[in-house]
Short mmCIF file of C-alpha atoms in Angstrom, two decimals:
data_model
loop_
_atom_site.label_atom_id
_atom_site.label_comp_id
_atom_site.label_asym_id
_atom_site.label_seq_id
_atom_site.Cartn_x
_atom_site.Cartn_y
_atom_site.Cartn_z
CA LEU N 1 26.91 4.82 0.47
CA THR N 2 28.16 3.57 3.93
CA PRO N 3 26.40 3.67 7.19
CA ASP N 4 28.13 6.75 8.13
CA ASP N 5 26.85 8.41 5.09
CA TYR N 6 23.30 7.49 6.03
CA TYR N 7 23.98 8.98 9.38
CA ARG N 8 25.13 12.17 8.01
CA ILE N 9 22.18 12.51 5.68
CA ALA N 10 19.69 11.57 8.46
CA MET N 11 21.16 14.42 10.38
CA VAL N 12 19.70 16.69 7.83
CA SER N 13 16.36 14.97 7.64
CA THR N 14 15.90 14.61 11.43
CA ASN N 15 17.16 18.27 12.17
CA GLY N 16 19.95 17.01 13.99
CA ASP N 17 18.38 14.33 16.11
CA THR N 18 21.44 12.16 16.99
CA GLU N 19 19.49 9.42 18.72
CA ILE N 20 17.51 8.66 15.63
CA CYS N 21 20.46 9.01 13.54
CA GLU N 22 22.39 6.34 15.46
CA LEU N 23 19.40 4.00 15.18
CA ILE N 24 19.55 4.60 11.40
CA LYS N 25 23.14 3.89 11.22
CA GLU N 26 22.70 0.81 13.33
CA ALA N 27 19.98 -0.46 10.98
CA TYR N 28 22.11 -0.11 7.73
CA ASN N 29 24.91 -1.92 9.41
CA LEU N 30 22.71 -4.85 10.29
CA TYR N 31 20.35 -4.95 7.24
CA GLY N 32 22.07 -2.97 4.42
CA ASN N 33 19.86 -0.92 2.00
CA LYS N 34 16.88 -3.32 2.02
CA ILE N 35 14.85 -1.20 4.62
CA THR N 36 12.78 1.71 4.99
CA PHE N 37 12.20 3.74 8.19
CA SER N 38 8.96 4.97 10.03
CA PHE N 39 9.73 6.34 13.53
CA ASP N 40 6.81 7.10 15.89
CA THR N 41 8.08 9.12 18.99
CA LEU N 42 4.65 10.23 20.12
CA HIS N 43 4.31 9.99 23.86
CA GLU N 44 7.87 8.35 24.12
CA THR N 45 10.73 9.76 25.96
CA LYS N 46 13.19 7.53 23.94
CA SER N 47 13.11 6.64 20.34
CA ARG N 48 12.98 2.96 19.55
CA MET N 49 13.60 1.08 16.13
CA LYS N 50 11.50 -1.83 15.27
CA ILE N 51 12.11 -3.46 12.04
CA LYS N 52 9.17 -4.76 10.17
CA ASN N 53 8.42 -6.20 6.83
CA SER N 54 5.33 -4.02 6.19
CA PHE N 55 4.09 -0.99 4.66
CA THR N 56 1.82 1.46 6.35
CA HIS N 57 -0.64 3.48 4.26
CA TYR N 58 -2.52 6.23 6.18
CA ARG N 59 -5.89 5.83 4.48
CA GLY N 60 -8.41 3.15 5.34
CA MET N 61 -11.52 1.52 3.83
CA ILE N 62 -14.07 3.37 2.00
CA ASN N 63 -17.17 1.82 3.34
CA PRO N 64 -17.83 0.39 6.99
CA PHE N 65 -19.70 -2.77 5.63
CA MET N 66 -16.20 -3.95 4.42
CA LYS N 67 -15.14 -4.72 7.88
CA ASN N 68 -14.78 -8.39 9.07
CA VAL N 69 -13.66 -7.77 12.60
CA GLU N 70 -16.73 -7.30 15.13
CA SER N 71 -15.67 -4.42 17.28
CA GLU N 72 -17.64 -1.37 18.82
CA VAL N 73 -14.51 0.63 19.13
CA VAL N 74 -12.90 0.36 15.60
CA CYS N 75 -14.14 -0.45 12.02
CA LYS N 76 -11.56 -3.04 10.98
CA ALA N 77 -10.72 -5.89 8.52
CA THR N 78 -7.94 -8.44 8.44
CA TYR N 79 -7.14 -10.82 5.68
CA ASP N 80 -4.40 -13.24 4.90
CA ASN N 81 -3.02 -13.61 1.41
CA PRO N 82 -5.29 -11.21 -0.41
CA ARG N 83 -5.12 -10.38 -4.21
CA ILE N 84 -4.51 -6.61 -4.51
CA LEU N 85 -5.16 -4.36 -7.50
CA MET N 86 -3.47 -1.21 -7.55
CA ILE N 87 -4.82 1.81 -9.64
CA ASN N 88 -3.24 5.15 -10.16
CA GLY N 89 -6.30 7.18 -10.99
CA ALA N 90 -10.10 7.68 -10.17
CA LEU N 91 -12.74 5.22 -10.73
CA GLU N 92 -15.33 7.51 -11.96
CA LYS N 93 -15.91 6.95 -15.58
CA THR N 94 -18.42 4.48 -16.86
CA GLU N 95 -16.10 2.37 -18.68
CA GLU N 96 -13.79 2.11 -15.47
CA VAL N 97 -16.73 1.20 -13.37
CA ASN N 98 -17.76 -1.49 -15.70
CA ALA N 99 -14.22 -2.81 -15.74
CA ILE N 100 -13.86 -2.81 -11.79
CA ILE N 101 -17.21 -4.46 -11.23
CA ASN N 102 -16.23 -7.16 -14.02
CA ILE N 103 -13.10 -7.70 -12.21
CA VAL N 104 -15.00 -8.18 -8.76
CA ASN N 105 -17.66 -10.58 -10.11
CA LEU N 106 -15.13 -12.58 -12.09
CA HIS N 107 -12.69 -12.91 -9.08
CA PHE N 108 -15.27 -14.20 -6.58
CA ALA N 109 -17.15 -16.42 -9.26
CA SER N 110 -13.79 -18.14 -9.77
CA ALA N 111 -13.82 -19.69 -6.22
CA ALA N 112 -14.98 -23.32 -6.21
CA SER N 113 -16.72 -22.83 -2.84
CA VAL N 114 -17.35 -20.13 -0.08
CA ASP N 115 -14.52 -21.57 1.82
CA GLU N 116 -12.14 -20.90 -1.00
CA LEU N 117 -12.86 -17.24 -1.48
CA VAL N 118 -9.86 -15.33 -1.92
CA PRO N 119 -9.84 -11.79 -0.52
CA LEU N 120 -9.73 -8.96 -3.00
CA VAL N 121 -8.36 -5.39 -2.33
CA ILE N 122 -8.65 -2.72 -4.67
CA VAL N 123 -6.45 0.42 -3.93
CA ALA N 124 -7.25 3.64 -6.07
CA ASN N 125 -6.99 7.43 -5.99
CA LYS N 126 -10.59 7.73 -5.71
CA PHE N 127 -13.94 5.68 -5.87
CA SER N 128 -16.93 7.31 -7.23
CA GLN N 129 -20.12 7.23 -5.08
CA GLN N 130 -21.49 4.94 -7.53
CA VAL N 131 -18.68 2.47 -7.30
CA ASN N 132 -18.98 2.83 -3.46
CA LEU N 133 -22.66 1.86 -3.45
CA MET N 134 -22.15 -0.93 -6.10
CA PHE N 135 -19.56 -2.56 -3.53
CA GLN N 136 -21.87 -2.23 -0.75
CA ASP N 137 -24.70 -3.82 -2.53
CA ILE N 138 -22.55 -6.71 -3.57
CA ILE N 139 -21.47 -7.25 0.04
CA LEU N 140 -24.85 -6.92 1.57
CA ASN N 141 -26.61 -9.18 -0.91
CA ASN N 142 -23.99 -11.90 -0.14
CA ARG N 143 -24.72 -11.43 3.66
CA LYS N 144 -28.32 -12.32 3.04
CA LYS N 145 -27.04 -15.63 2.02
CA ASN N 146 -24.85 -15.66 5.12
CA ILE N 147 -21.50 -15.16 3.10
CA GLN N 148 -18.94 -12.58 4.29
CA LEU N 149 -17.47 -11.48 0.91
CA PRO N 150 -13.83 -10.62 1.47
CA LEU N 151 -13.81 -7.32 -0.38
CA LEU N 152 -11.88 -4.18 0.46
CA ALA N 153 -11.62 -0.86 -1.27
CA ILE N 154 -8.95 1.62 -0.06
CA ASP N 155 -8.42 5.09 -1.41
CA HIS N 156 -5.20 6.86 -1.94
CA ALA N 157 -5.23 10.45 -2.50
CA ASN N 158 -2.16 11.27 -4.72
CA TYR N 159 -2.07 14.99 -3.84
CA ASN N 160 1.62 15.60 -4.31
CA LYS N 161 4.81 14.20 -5.85
CA HIS N 162 5.76 12.36 -2.53
CA ALA N 163 2.21 10.50 -2.40
CA VAL N 164 2.68 9.51 -5.89
CA GLU N 165 6.11 7.93 -5.32
CA LYS N 166 4.87 6.33 -2.13
CA PHE N 167 1.93 4.62 -4.22
CA MET N 168 4.46 3.48 -6.54
CA ASP N 169 6.76 2.03 -3.67
CA LEU N 170 3.50 0.14 -2.37
CA ALA N 171 3.01 -1.31 -5.84
CA VAL N 172 6.61 -2.68 -5.97
CA PHE N 173 6.38 -4.11 -2.37
CA LEU N 174 3.28 -5.97 -3.18
CA GLY N 175 4.43 -7.26 -6.77
CA ALA N 176 1.36 -5.41 -8.46
CA ASP N 177 1.41 -4.28 -12.12
CA LEU N 178 0.19 -0.79 -11.56
CA VAL N 179 -2.81 0.35 -13.94
CA ASN N 180 -1.97 3.91 -14.54
CA LEU N 181 -5.08 5.58 -15.61
CA GLU N 182 -3.42 8.92 -14.92
CA ALA N 183 -1.06 8.25 -17.69
CA GLY N 184 -3.76 7.25 -20.17
CA GLU N 185 -3.91 3.52 -19.52
CA ASN N 186 -7.15 1.73 -19.70
CA LEU N 187 -8.52 -1.00 -17.15
CA PRO N 188 -9.46 -3.81 -19.65
CA ILE N 189 -12.54 -5.89 -19.67
CA TYR N 190 -11.65 -9.56 -19.81
CA ASP N 191 -13.72 -12.59 -19.83
CA THR N 192 -11.77 -14.54 -17.16
CA ILE N 193 -9.88 -13.52 -13.96
CA ASP N 194 -6.78 -15.37 -15.06
CA GLU N 195 -6.34 -12.58 -17.86
CA TYR N 196 -5.98 -10.08 -15.12
CA GLY N 197 -3.42 -12.15 -13.14
CA HIS N 198 -0.41 -9.86 -13.92
CA TYR N 199 -2.01 -6.94 -12.45
CA PHE N 200 -2.42 -8.47 -9.01
CA GLY N 201 -0.07 -8.05 -6.24
CA SER N 202 -0.27 -9.86 -2.67
CA CYS N 203 1.11 -9.78 0.84
CA GLU N 204 0.96 -12.22 3.66
CA GLN N 205 -1.60 -10.15 5.53
CA ILE N 206 -3.50 -6.96 5.45
CA ASN N 207 -5.03 -5.09 8.36
CA VAL N 208 -7.23 -2.18 7.56
CA SER N 209 -9.29 0.29 9.52
CA ASP N 210 -11.29 3.34 8.56
CA SER N 211 -8.20 5.46 8.56
CA ILE N 212 -5.11 3.33 8.18
CA SER N 213 -3.84 0.11 6.14
CA GLU N 214 -1.18 -2.06 6.96
CA PHE N 215 0.34 -4.55 4.38
CA VAL N 216 2.69 -7.10 5.99
CA GLY N 217 5.04 -9.26 4.03
CA GLY N 218 4.64 -7.93 0.55
CA LEU N 219 5.37 -10.46 -2.12
CA GLY N 220 6.97 -8.25 -4.77
CA TYR N 221 9.69 -9.28 -6.95
CA GLU N 222 13.25 -8.88 -5.43
CA GLY N 223 14.66 -7.40 -8.61
CA GLN N 224 11.76 -4.79 -8.88
CA ILE N 225 12.41 -3.87 -5.05
CA GLN N 226 16.03 -3.57 -5.53
CA ALA N 227 15.52 -1.48 -8.58
CA ARG N 228 13.11 0.99 -6.68
CA ILE N 229 15.57 0.98 -3.70
CA SER N 230 18.56 2.13 -6.10
CA VAL N 231 16.34 4.96 -7.40
CA ILE N 232 15.62 6.02 -3.69
CA ASN N 233 19.20 5.73 -2.74
CA LYS N 234 20.19 7.92 -5.75
CA GLY N 235 17.87 10.57 -4.27
CA ILE N 236 19.48 10.27 -0.95
CA ALA N 237 22.85 10.68 -2.47
CA GLU N 238 21.80 13.71 -4.38
CA LEU N 239 20.42 15.05 -1.06
CA GLY N 240 24.00 14.41 0.46
CA MET N 241 25.77 16.22 -2.45
CA ILE N 242 23.49 19.20 -2.05
CA GLU N 243 24.41 19.29 1.81
CA ASP N 244 28.01 19.32 0.92
CA GLN N 245 27.64 22.15 -1.37
CA LEU N 246 25.78 24.18 1.18
CA GLU N 247 28.43 23.52 3.90
CA ARG N 248 31.17 24.73 1.39
CA GLY N 249 29.12 27.85 0.88
#
């Protein structure tokens, strides 16, 4: 597809907003097909384009005790280079709860000192109240020892096909090996954190509030990212063909 093709497809997606279509065309001219778009025109009289190597997820941390930024205005946590575990499914069954607590314990026990604690982020469709409270107890027990445990849990409600696809996009962006409970996979219980290594993705920085999460600089493998982009581009091309057929009547 050429930049002109993307312009034409964008005309359908944006209901004929030529200003945004020109920005999309310009971006593809400059950066090719390695980018995705998110436009925010709220309170703006003119659309602007900002290229960011980040992924925004409109869900936040499940528990306010997970914050590490002191603020009376927002509940926020910011960490650099976290380990990120992606789970497509709800953490509710006993075996899943035991497995996730095992991962948390092994992960933080592997640090040689408090200064070497690596942030751990868990993203799942749903966390049971039991898991939420267990995470809270772990965090508060460490605070009694003056340790700010870098643990974050973020929910992702896969309520439709688009949400599921976005979840998969995030896993690819981060380089995470998705644990697909919805497809019948199990979260195993291993003896060392290294055995879980292939499951973890990462990014340069994560910024999370109680309602939004931003993953900056995903460390996914280029080949996987390009394969996912190809799938998305195929869908865009099919949309263009449908548009042509509608125009021809």
